[in-house]
């Protein structure tokens, strides 16, 4: 069932809860289910609403206060067509000797006073996953090497800087190295479809941010590009994540993902939800810390 919510946003202070509450009411989602198995919901936005983290709408005064996270497991899709496209590839469990995970890290390109711990984080995640699947850690790959990895793996993790370009959104990029030649752009990512693609985890800044304000209806961002590449499930960020928070969420996500048998496709969204809820528990009054993380796709 699809609900369309038309809202005129008059100021930046307009809360996303204005859009969320009527949808949950229409779906008769009023409280957490007794069995604690929350339903999933997919948000698709346009216009200025594409700039708002509506998955985190609600009261942030305490964990028990009414908040979207207490009622549903939220996911996004850029369009309904994109969601259908993401589901065209057959879901295959993220387990076994025929399942390939790649952890790509670019630790030497930090441009801030707080250097990335990308390589260390990637190796921690590899430790979690490698007993269940074939894995590889790749540090500072070239663009051709990265594109080759994307063609051959079931799941990929990027630990690097990301940049959302407001004037030319198709040139938004993941920074694989220290110079402009290492910028892997949306334009370069798109253009092919990979049958093995299942999961892309983008631990980079603003990979789900629509920075081109005159193109908000197009919803062009890096996470969306990976969906179009064929990855059924994508985890990205709306704005810059703190290094510690990004590392905590990624480790919790992969630990939760590896707990089950991977046969249920919902396991990815539920692993994302569990990881973010854990971070939220100690930062509930600081949504800028935890609300940046978002799940896209099937």
mmCIF file of C-alpha atoms in Angstrom:
data_model
loop_
_atom_site.group_PDB
_atom_site.id
_atom_site.type_symbol
_atom_site.label_atom_id
_atom_site.label_comp_id
_atom_site.label_asym_id
_atom_site.label_seq_id
_atom_site.Cartn_x
_atom_site.Cartn_y
_atom_site.Cartn_z
ATOM 1 C CA UNK A 1 0.000 0.000 0.000
ATOM 2 C CA UNK A 2 1.371 3.431 -0.942
ATOM 3 C CA UNK A 3 0.489 6.664 0.843
ATOM 4 C CA UNK A 4 1.233 10.058 -0.657
ATOM 5 C CA UNK A 5 1.770 12.924 1.783
ATOM 6 C CA UNK A 6 1.789 16.421 0.303
ATOM 7 C CA UNK A 7 3.336 19.028 2.585
ATOM 8 C CA UNK A 8 4.234 22.662 2.046
ATOM 9 C CA UNK A 9 7.413 23.363 3.970
ATOM 10 C CA UNK A 10 7.514 27.000 4.971
ATOM 11 C CA UNK A 11 10.671 26.989 7.055
ATOM 12 C CA UNK A 12 13.622 24.831 8.016
ATOM 13 C CA UNK A 13 12.062 24.341 11.450
ATOM 14 C CA UNK A 14 9.197 22.274 10.009
ATOM 15 C CA UNK A 15 9.453 18.856 11.647
ATOM 16 C CA UNK A 16 9.441 15.659 9.666
ATOM 17 C CA UNK A 17 6.941 14.287 12.195
ATOM 18 C CA UNK A 18 4.230 16.195 10.322
ATOM 19 C CA UNK A 19 4.666 13.700 7.482
ATOM 20 C CA UNK A 20 5.289 10.584 9.535
ATOM 21 C CA UNK A 21 2.390 10.591 12.004
ATOM 22 C CA UNK A 22 -0.495 10.496 9.474
ATOM 23 C CA UNK A 23 1.179 7.638 7.594
ATOM 24 C CA UNK A 24 1.607 5.542 10.729
ATOM 25 C CA UNK A 25 -1.986 6.334 11.696
ATOM 26 C CA UNK A 26 -3.249 5.253 8.267
ATOM 27 C CA UNK A 27 -1.314 1.999 8.611
ATOM 28 C CA UNK A 28 -2.724 1.540 12.134
ATOM 29 C CA UNK A 29 0.724 1.431 13.644
ATOM 30 C CA UNK A 30 0.151 2.894 17.098
ATOM 31 C CA UNK A 31 2.464 0.918 19.345
ATOM 32 C CA UNK A 32 5.292 -1.581 19.347
ATOM 33 C CA UNK A 33 4.053 -5.149 18.740
ATOM 34 C CA UNK A 34 4.039 -7.539 21.681
ATOM 35 C CA UNK A 35 6.515 -9.890 19.980
ATOM 36 C CA UNK A 36 8.921 -6.971 19.391
ATOM 37 C CA UNK A 37 9.099 -7.840 15.675
ATOM 38 C CA UNK A 38 8.579 -4.422 14.166
ATOM 39 C CA UNK A 39 7.079 -4.009 10.688
ATOM 40 C CA UNK A 40 9.160 -2.489 7.916
ATOM 41 C CA UNK A 41 8.282 0.727 6.112
ATOM 42 C CA UNK A 42 9.787 2.314 2.986
ATOM 43 C CA UNK A 43 9.911 6.094 2.679
ATOM 44 C CA UNK A 44 10.158 7.798 -0.684
ATOM 45 C CA UNK A 45 10.481 11.569 -0.639
ATOM 46 C CA UNK A 46 10.793 14.474 -3.041
ATOM 47 C CA UNK A 47 11.277 18.208 -2.885
ATOM 48 C CA UNK A 48 12.543 19.621 0.386
ATOM 49 C CA UNK A 49 11.394 16.506 2.222
ATOM 50 C CA UNK A 50 14.269 14.663 0.528
ATOM 51 C CA UNK A 51 16.587 16.694 2.768
ATOM 52 C CA UNK A 52 14.946 15.568 6.001
ATOM 53 C CA UNK A 53 15.667 12.399 8.024
ATOM 54 C CA UNK A 54 12.021 11.488 8.425
ATOM 55 C CA UNK A 55 13.014 8.031 9.693
ATOM 56 C CA UNK A 56 14.075 9.742 12.938
ATOM 57 C CA UNK A 57 10.976 11.910 13.393
ATOM 58 C CA UNK A 58 9.539 12.212 16.877
ATOM 59 C CA UNK A 59 10.396 13.008 20.473
ATOM 60 C CA UNK A 60 14.069 12.691 21.412
ATOM 61 C CA UNK A 61 13.812 13.398 25.135
ATOM 62 C CA UNK A 62 14.086 9.728 26.135
ATOM 63 C CA UNK A 63 14.197 6.223 24.654
ATOM 64 C CA UNK A 64 10.571 5.623 25.646
ATOM 65 C CA UNK A 65 9.276 8.852 24.081
ATOM 66 C CA UNK A 66 7.205 8.508 20.860
ATOM 67 C CA UNK A 67 9.642 8.192 17.979
ATOM 68 C CA UNK A 68 9.425 6.553 14.565
ATOM 69 C CA UNK A 69 12.179 4.109 15.559
ATOM 70 C CA UNK A 70 9.956 2.709 18.299
ATOM 71 C CA UNK A 71 7.261 1.597 15.844
ATOM 72 C CA UNK A 72 8.844 0.581 12.525
ATOM 73 C CA UNK A 73 12.082 -0.464 10.866
ATOM 74 C CA UNK A 74 12.625 2.366 8.366
ATOM 75 C CA UNK A 75 14.078 2.102 4.877
ATOM 76 C CA UNK A 76 14.239 4.521 1.951
ATOM 77 C CA UNK A 77 13.950 4.246 -1.788
ATOM 78 C CA UNK A 78 14.607 7.081 -4.216
ATOM 79 C CA UNK A 79 11.576 6.007 -6.284
ATOM 80 C CA UNK A 80 9.171 3.057 -6.381
ATOM 81 C CA UNK A 81 10.745 2.065 -9.681
ATOM 82 C CA UNK A 82 14.164 1.998 -8.011
ATOM 83 C CA UNK A 83 12.776 -0.307 -5.312
ATOM 84 C CA UNK A 84 11.360 -2.668 -7.931
ATOM 85 C CA UNK A 85 14.701 -2.538 -9.773
ATOM 86 C CA UNK A 86 16.597 -3.414 -6.589
ATOM 87 C CA UNK A 87 14.395 -6.478 -6.146
ATOM 88 C CA UNK A 88 15.018 -7.824 -9.644
ATOM 89 C CA UNK A 89 18.229 -9.535 -8.557
ATOM 90 C CA UNK A 90 17.511 -12.755 -6.689
ATOM 91 C CA UNK A 91 18.266 -12.529 -2.981
ATOM 92 C CA UNK A 92 21.017 -14.919 -1.931
ATOM 93 C CA UNK A 93 22.000 -15.538 1.691
ATOM 94 C CA UNK A 94 25.130 -13.677 2.750
ATOM 95 C CA UNK A 95 26.797 -16.875 3.897
ATOM 96 C CA UNK A 96 29.025 -19.643 2.595
ATOM 97 C CA UNK A 97 32.173 -20.216 0.586
ATOM 98 C CA UNK A 98 30.542 -18.816 -2.550
ATOM 99 C CA UNK A 99 29.711 -15.492 -0.864
ATOM 100 C CA UNK A 100 32.311 -12.730 -1.288
ATOM 101 C CA UNK A 101 32.663 -9.729 1.018
ATOM 102 C CA UNK A 102 35.073 -6.876 0.237
ATOM 103 C CA UNK A 103 36.157 -4.275 2.789
ATOM 104 C CA UNK A 104 37.637 -1.238 1.052
ATOM 105 C CA UNK A 105 39.527 1.259 3.210
ATOM 106 C CA UNK A 106 41.204 4.545 2.368
ATOM 107 C CA UNK A 107 42.798 5.705 5.625
ATOM 108 C CA UNK A 108 45.367 8.173 4.333
ATOM 109 C CA UNK A 109 43.118 10.817 2.815
ATOM 110 C CA UNK A 110 41.672 12.444 5.937
ATOM 111 C CA UNK A 111 41.246 16.181 5.499
ATOM 112 C CA UNK A 112 40.311 16.977 9.085
ATOM 113 C CA UNK A 113 42.082 17.063 12.427
ATOM 114 C CA UNK A 114 40.431 13.741 13.307
ATOM 115 C CA UNK A 115 42.020 11.202 10.924
ATOM 116 C CA UNK A 116 39.959 8.296 9.703
ATOM 117 C CA UNK A 117 40.481 4.915 11.295
ATOM 118 C CA UNK A 118 39.172 3.242 8.158
ATOM 119 C CA UNK A 119 41.770 0.501 7.782
ATOM 120 C CA UNK A 120 41.536 -0.556 11.424
ATOM 121 C CA UNK A 121 37.745 -0.590 11.216
ATOM 122 C CA UNK A 122 37.779 -2.590 7.969
ATOM 123 C CA UNK A 123 40.017 -5.233 9.531
ATOM 124 C CA UNK A 124 37.756 -5.437 12.589
ATOM 125 C CA UNK A 125 34.776 -6.054 10.318
ATOM 126 C CA UNK A 126 36.733 -8.628 8.343
ATOM 127 C CA UNK A 127 37.376 -10.483 11.617
ATOM 128 C CA UNK A 128 33.609 -10.609 12.207
ATOM 129 C CA UNK A 129 32.675 -11.858 8.735
ATOM 130 C CA UNK A 130 35.509 -14.082 7.501
ATOM 131 C CA UNK A 131 34.472 -17.146 9.502
ATOM 132 C CA UNK A 132 31.190 -17.139 7.570
ATOM 133 C CA UNK A 133 32.201 -16.010 4.047
ATOM 134 C CA UNK A 134 35.148 -15.358 1.766
ATOM 135 C CA UNK A 135 36.542 -11.921 2.526
ATOM 136 C CA UNK A 136 39.202 -9.485 1.413
ATOM 137 C CA UNK A 137 40.472 -6.195 2.827
ATOM 138 C CA UNK A 138 41.709 -3.738 0.209
ATOM 139 C CA UNK A 139 43.487 -0.554 1.304
ATOM 140 C CA UNK A 140 43.736 2.398 -1.081
ATOM 141 C CA UNK A 141 42.638 0.669 -4.305
ATOM 142 C CA UNK A 142 42.722 2.358 -7.694
ATOM 143 C CA UNK A 143 39.462 3.118 -9.456
ATOM 144 C CA UNK A 144 39.837 0.203 -11.924
ATOM 145 C CA UNK A 145 40.567 -2.150 -9.014
ATOM 146 C CA UNK A 146 37.504 -0.882 -7.158
ATOM 147 C CA UNK A 147 35.201 -1.282 -10.148
ATOM 148 C CA UNK A 148 36.520 -4.819 -10.622
ATOM 149 C CA UNK A 149 35.757 -5.602 -6.967
ATOM 150 C CA UNK A 150 32.220 -4.268 -7.380
ATOM 151 C CA UNK A 151 31.694 -6.621 -10.310
ATOM 152 C CA UNK A 152 32.831 -9.698 -8.401
ATOM 153 C CA UNK A 153 31.551 -9.359 -4.831
ATOM 154 C CA UNK A 154 28.226 -9.978 -3.110
ATOM 155 C CA UNK A 155 28.796 -7.370 -0.427
ATOM 156 C CA UNK A 156 31.091 -4.358 -0.275
ATOM 157 C CA UNK A 157 32.048 -1.967 2.507
ATOM 158 C CA UNK A 158 33.597 1.458 1.884
ATOM 159 C CA UNK A 159 35.423 3.184 4.729
ATOM 160 C CA UNK A 160 36.513 6.511 3.262
ATOM 161 C CA UNK A 161 35.579 10.131 2.700
ATOM 162 C CA UNK A 162 32.575 10.952 0.573
ATOM 163 C CA UNK A 163 31.701 14.247 -1.055
ATOM 164 C CA UNK A 164 28.300 15.383 -2.283
ATOM 165 C CA UNK A 165 28.659 17.923 -5.111
ATOM 166 C CA UNK A 166 25.895 20.533 -5.113
ATOM 167 C CA UNK A 167 26.526 21.913 -8.605
ATOM 168 C CA UNK A 168 27.133 18.585 -10.373
ATOM 169 C CA UNK A 169 25.534 15.785 -8.314
ATOM 170 C CA UNK A 170 26.666 13.105 -10.796
ATOM 171 C CA UNK A 171 30.226 14.014 -9.801
ATOM 172 C CA UNK A 172 29.603 13.267 -6.119
ATOM 173 C CA UNK A 173 32.298 10.796 -5.172
ATOM 174 C CA UNK A 174 33.942 8.362 -2.789
ATOM 175 C CA UNK A 175 37.578 9.322 -2.167
ATOM 176 C CA UNK A 176 39.749 6.237 -2.568
ATOM 177 C CA UNK A 177 43.120 7.972 -2.234
ATOM 178 C CA UNK A 178 44.839 11.295 -1.673
ATOM 179 C CA UNK A 179 44.278 13.100 -4.975
ATOM 180 C CA UNK A 180 41.502 13.973 -7.406
ATOM 181 C CA UNK A 181 42.412 11.011 -9.607
ATOM 182 C CA UNK A 182 41.161 8.723 -6.850
ATOM 183 C CA UNK A 183 37.631 10.176 -6.807
ATOM 184 C CA UNK A 184 35.141 7.421 -7.700
ATOM 185 C CA UNK A 185 32.112 9.356 -8.950
ATOM 186 C CA UNK A 186 28.441 8.460 -9.320
ATOM 187 C CA UNK A 187 28.942 8.777 -13.064
ATOM 188 C CA UNK A 188 31.660 6.100 -12.976
ATOM 189 C CA UNK A 189 29.720 3.790 -10.671
ATOM 190 C CA UNK A 190 26.623 3.777 -12.843
ATOM 191 C CA UNK A 191 26.359 2.217 -16.264
ATOM 192 C CA UNK A 192 26.500 -1.477 -15.464
ATOM 193 C CA UNK A 193 24.537 -4.035 -13.486
ATOM 194 C CA UNK A 194 26.057 -6.780 -11.385
ATOM 195 C CA UNK A 195 24.134 -9.993 -10.769
ATOM 196 C CA UNK A 196 26.039 -10.885 -7.574
ATOM 197 C CA UNK A 197 25.446 -7.517 -5.906
ATOM 198 C CA UNK A 198 23.530 -7.760 -2.630
ATOM 199 C CA UNK A 199 24.831 -5.311 -0.008
ATOM 200 C CA UNK A 200 26.771 -2.037 -0.105
ATOM 201 C CA UNK A 201 27.718 -0.413 3.197
ATOM 202 C CA UNK A 202 28.940 3.149 2.632
ATOM 203 C CA UNK A 203 30.732 4.325 5.757
ATOM 204 C CA UNK A 204 31.466 7.684 4.185
ATOM 205 C CA UNK A 205 30.145 11.195 4.681
ATOM 206 C CA UNK A 206 26.858 12.327 3.124
ATOM 207 C CA UNK A 207 26.359 9.374 0.772
ATOM 208 C CA UNK A 208 22.578 9.827 0.995
ATOM 209 C CA UNK A 209 22.630 13.607 0.894
ATOM 210 C CA UNK A 210 20.904 15.514 -1.928
ATOM 211 C CA UNK A 211 23.125 18.590 -2.058
ATOM 212 C CA UNK A 212 21.804 20.056 -5.330
ATOM 213 C CA UNK A 213 18.867 22.072 -3.981
ATOM 214 C CA UNK A 214 17.483 22.749 -7.468
ATOM 215 C CA UNK A 215 17.427 18.989 -8.158
ATOM 216 C CA UNK A 216 15.820 17.713 -4.957
ATOM 217 C CA UNK A 217 13.034 16.043 -6.941
ATOM 218 C CA UNK A 218 15.654 13.911 -8.733
ATOM 219 C CA UNK A 219 17.065 12.515 -5.443
ATOM 220 C CA UNK A 220 20.562 11.971 -6.860
ATOM 221 C CA UNK A 221 23.112 10.684 -4.359
ATOM 222 C CA UNK A 222 25.821 8.030 -3.975
ATOM 223 C CA UNK A 223 23.639 5.524 -2.119
ATOM 224 C CA UNK A 224 21.074 5.726 -4.914
ATOM 225 C CA UNK A 225 23.800 5.074 -7.474
ATOM 226 C CA UNK A 226 24.700 1.798 -5.760
ATOM 227 C CA UNK A 227 21.044 0.787 -5.840
ATOM 228 C CA UNK A 228 20.998 1.366 -9.587
ATOM 229 C CA UNK A 229 24.191 -0.668 -9.877
ATOM 230 C CA UNK A 230 22.160 -3.641 -8.668
ATOM 231 C CA UNK A 231 22.861 -3.704 -4.928
ATOM 232 C CA UNK A 232 19.583 -4.711 -3.292
ATOM 233 C CA UNK A 233 20.545 -3.253 0.079
ATOM 234 C CA UNK A 234 22.524 -0.070 0.761
ATOM 235 C CA UNK A 235 23.452 1.626 4.037
ATOM 236 C CA UNK A 236 24.473 5.277 3.790
ATOM 237 C CA UNK A 237 24.536 8.567 5.689
ATOM 238 C CA UNK A 238 22.638 11.838 5.337
ATOM 239 C CA UNK A 239 25.431 13.971 6.762
ATOM 240 C CA UNK A 240 28.935 13.609 8.186
ATOM 241 C CA UNK A 241 29.061 10.889 10.818
ATOM 242 C CA UNK A 242 31.399 11.052 13.772
ATOM 243 C CA UNK A 243 34.259 8.572 13.357
ATOM 244 C CA UNK A 244 33.499 6.768 16.612
ATOM 245 C CA UNK A 245 29.781 6.506 15.863
ATOM 246 C CA UNK A 246 30.433 5.228 12.333
ATOM 247 C CA UNK A 247 32.818 2.584 13.628
ATOM 248 C CA UNK A 248 30.419 1.452 16.377
ATOM 249 C CA UNK A 249 27.418 1.181 14.050
ATOM 250 C CA UNK A 250 29.375 -0.715 11.383
ATOM 251 C CA UNK A 251 30.711 -3.280 13.870
ATOM 252 C CA UNK A 252 27.288 -3.782 15.475
ATOM 253 C CA UNK A 253 25.699 -4.098 12.031
ATOM 254 C CA UNK A 254 28.033 -6.860 10.818
ATOM 255 C CA UNK A 255 27.901 -8.701 14.137
ATOM 256 C CA UNK A 256 24.103 -8.722 14.008
ATOM 257 C CA UNK A 257 24.109 -9.683 10.326
ATOM 258 C CA UNK A 258 26.307 -12.713 11.019
ATOM 259 C CA UNK A 259 24.150 -13.988 13.895
ATOM 260 C CA UNK A 260 21.468 -15.509 11.668
ATOM 261 C CA UNK A 261 21.669 -17.708 8.601
ATOM 262 C CA UNK A 262 21.205 -14.780 6.195
ATOM 263 C CA UNK A 263 18.320 -16.515 4.466
ATOM 264 C CA UNK A 264 15.762 -13.841 5.304
ATOM 265 C CA UNK A 265 16.333 -10.713 3.241
ATOM 266 C CA UNK A 266 14.948 -8.564 6.046
ATOM 267 C CA UNK A 267 18.064 -9.482 8.036
ATOM 268 C CA UNK A 268 19.964 -6.532 6.531
ATOM 269 C CA UNK A 269 17.385 -3.899 7.488
ATOM 270 C CA UNK A 270 16.998 -5.480 10.919
ATOM 271 C CA UNK A 271 20.769 -5.517 11.467
ATOM 272 C CA UNK A 272 20.883 -1.826 10.506
ATOM 273 C CA UNK A 273 18.010 -1.097 12.897
ATOM 274 C CA UNK A 274 19.607 -3.002 15.782
ATOM 275 C CA UNK A 275 22.940 -1.220 15.316
ATOM 276 C CA UNK A 276 21.436 2.270 15.151
ATOM 277 C CA UNK A 277 19.132 1.598 18.113
ATOM 278 C CA UNK A 278 22.158 0.555 20.171
ATOM 279 C CA UNK A 279 23.911 3.836 19.337
ATOM 280 C CA UNK A 280 20.704 5.777 19.913
ATOM 281 C CA UNK A 281 20.372 4.267 23.390
ATOM 282 C CA UNK A 282 23.363 6.247 24.635
ATOM 283 C CA UNK A 283 22.724 9.307 22.445
ATOM 284 C CA UNK A 284 18.928 9.553 22.339
ATOM 285 C CA UNK A 285 18.908 13.326 22.878
ATOM 286 C CA UNK A 286 21.510 13.841 20.144
ATOM 287 C CA UNK A 287 19.868 12.715 16.875
ATOM 288 C CA UNK A 288 22.682 14.291 14.855
ATOM 289 C CA UNK A 289 24.854 11.435 16.139
ATOM 290 C CA UNK A 290 22.615 8.489 15.166
ATOM 291 C CA UNK A 291 19.981 9.739 12.692
ATOM 292 C CA UNK A 292 22.519 10.182 9.893
ATOM 293 C CA UNK A 293 22.561 6.414 9.233
ATOM 294 C CA UNK A 294 19.930 5.235 6.748
ATOM 295 C CA UNK A 295 18.990 2.027 4.959
ATOM 296 C CA UNK A 296 18.011 1.983 1.274
ATOM 297 C CA UNK A 297 16.608 -0.731 -0.930
ATOM 298 C CA UNK A 298 14.716 -4.002 -0.768
#
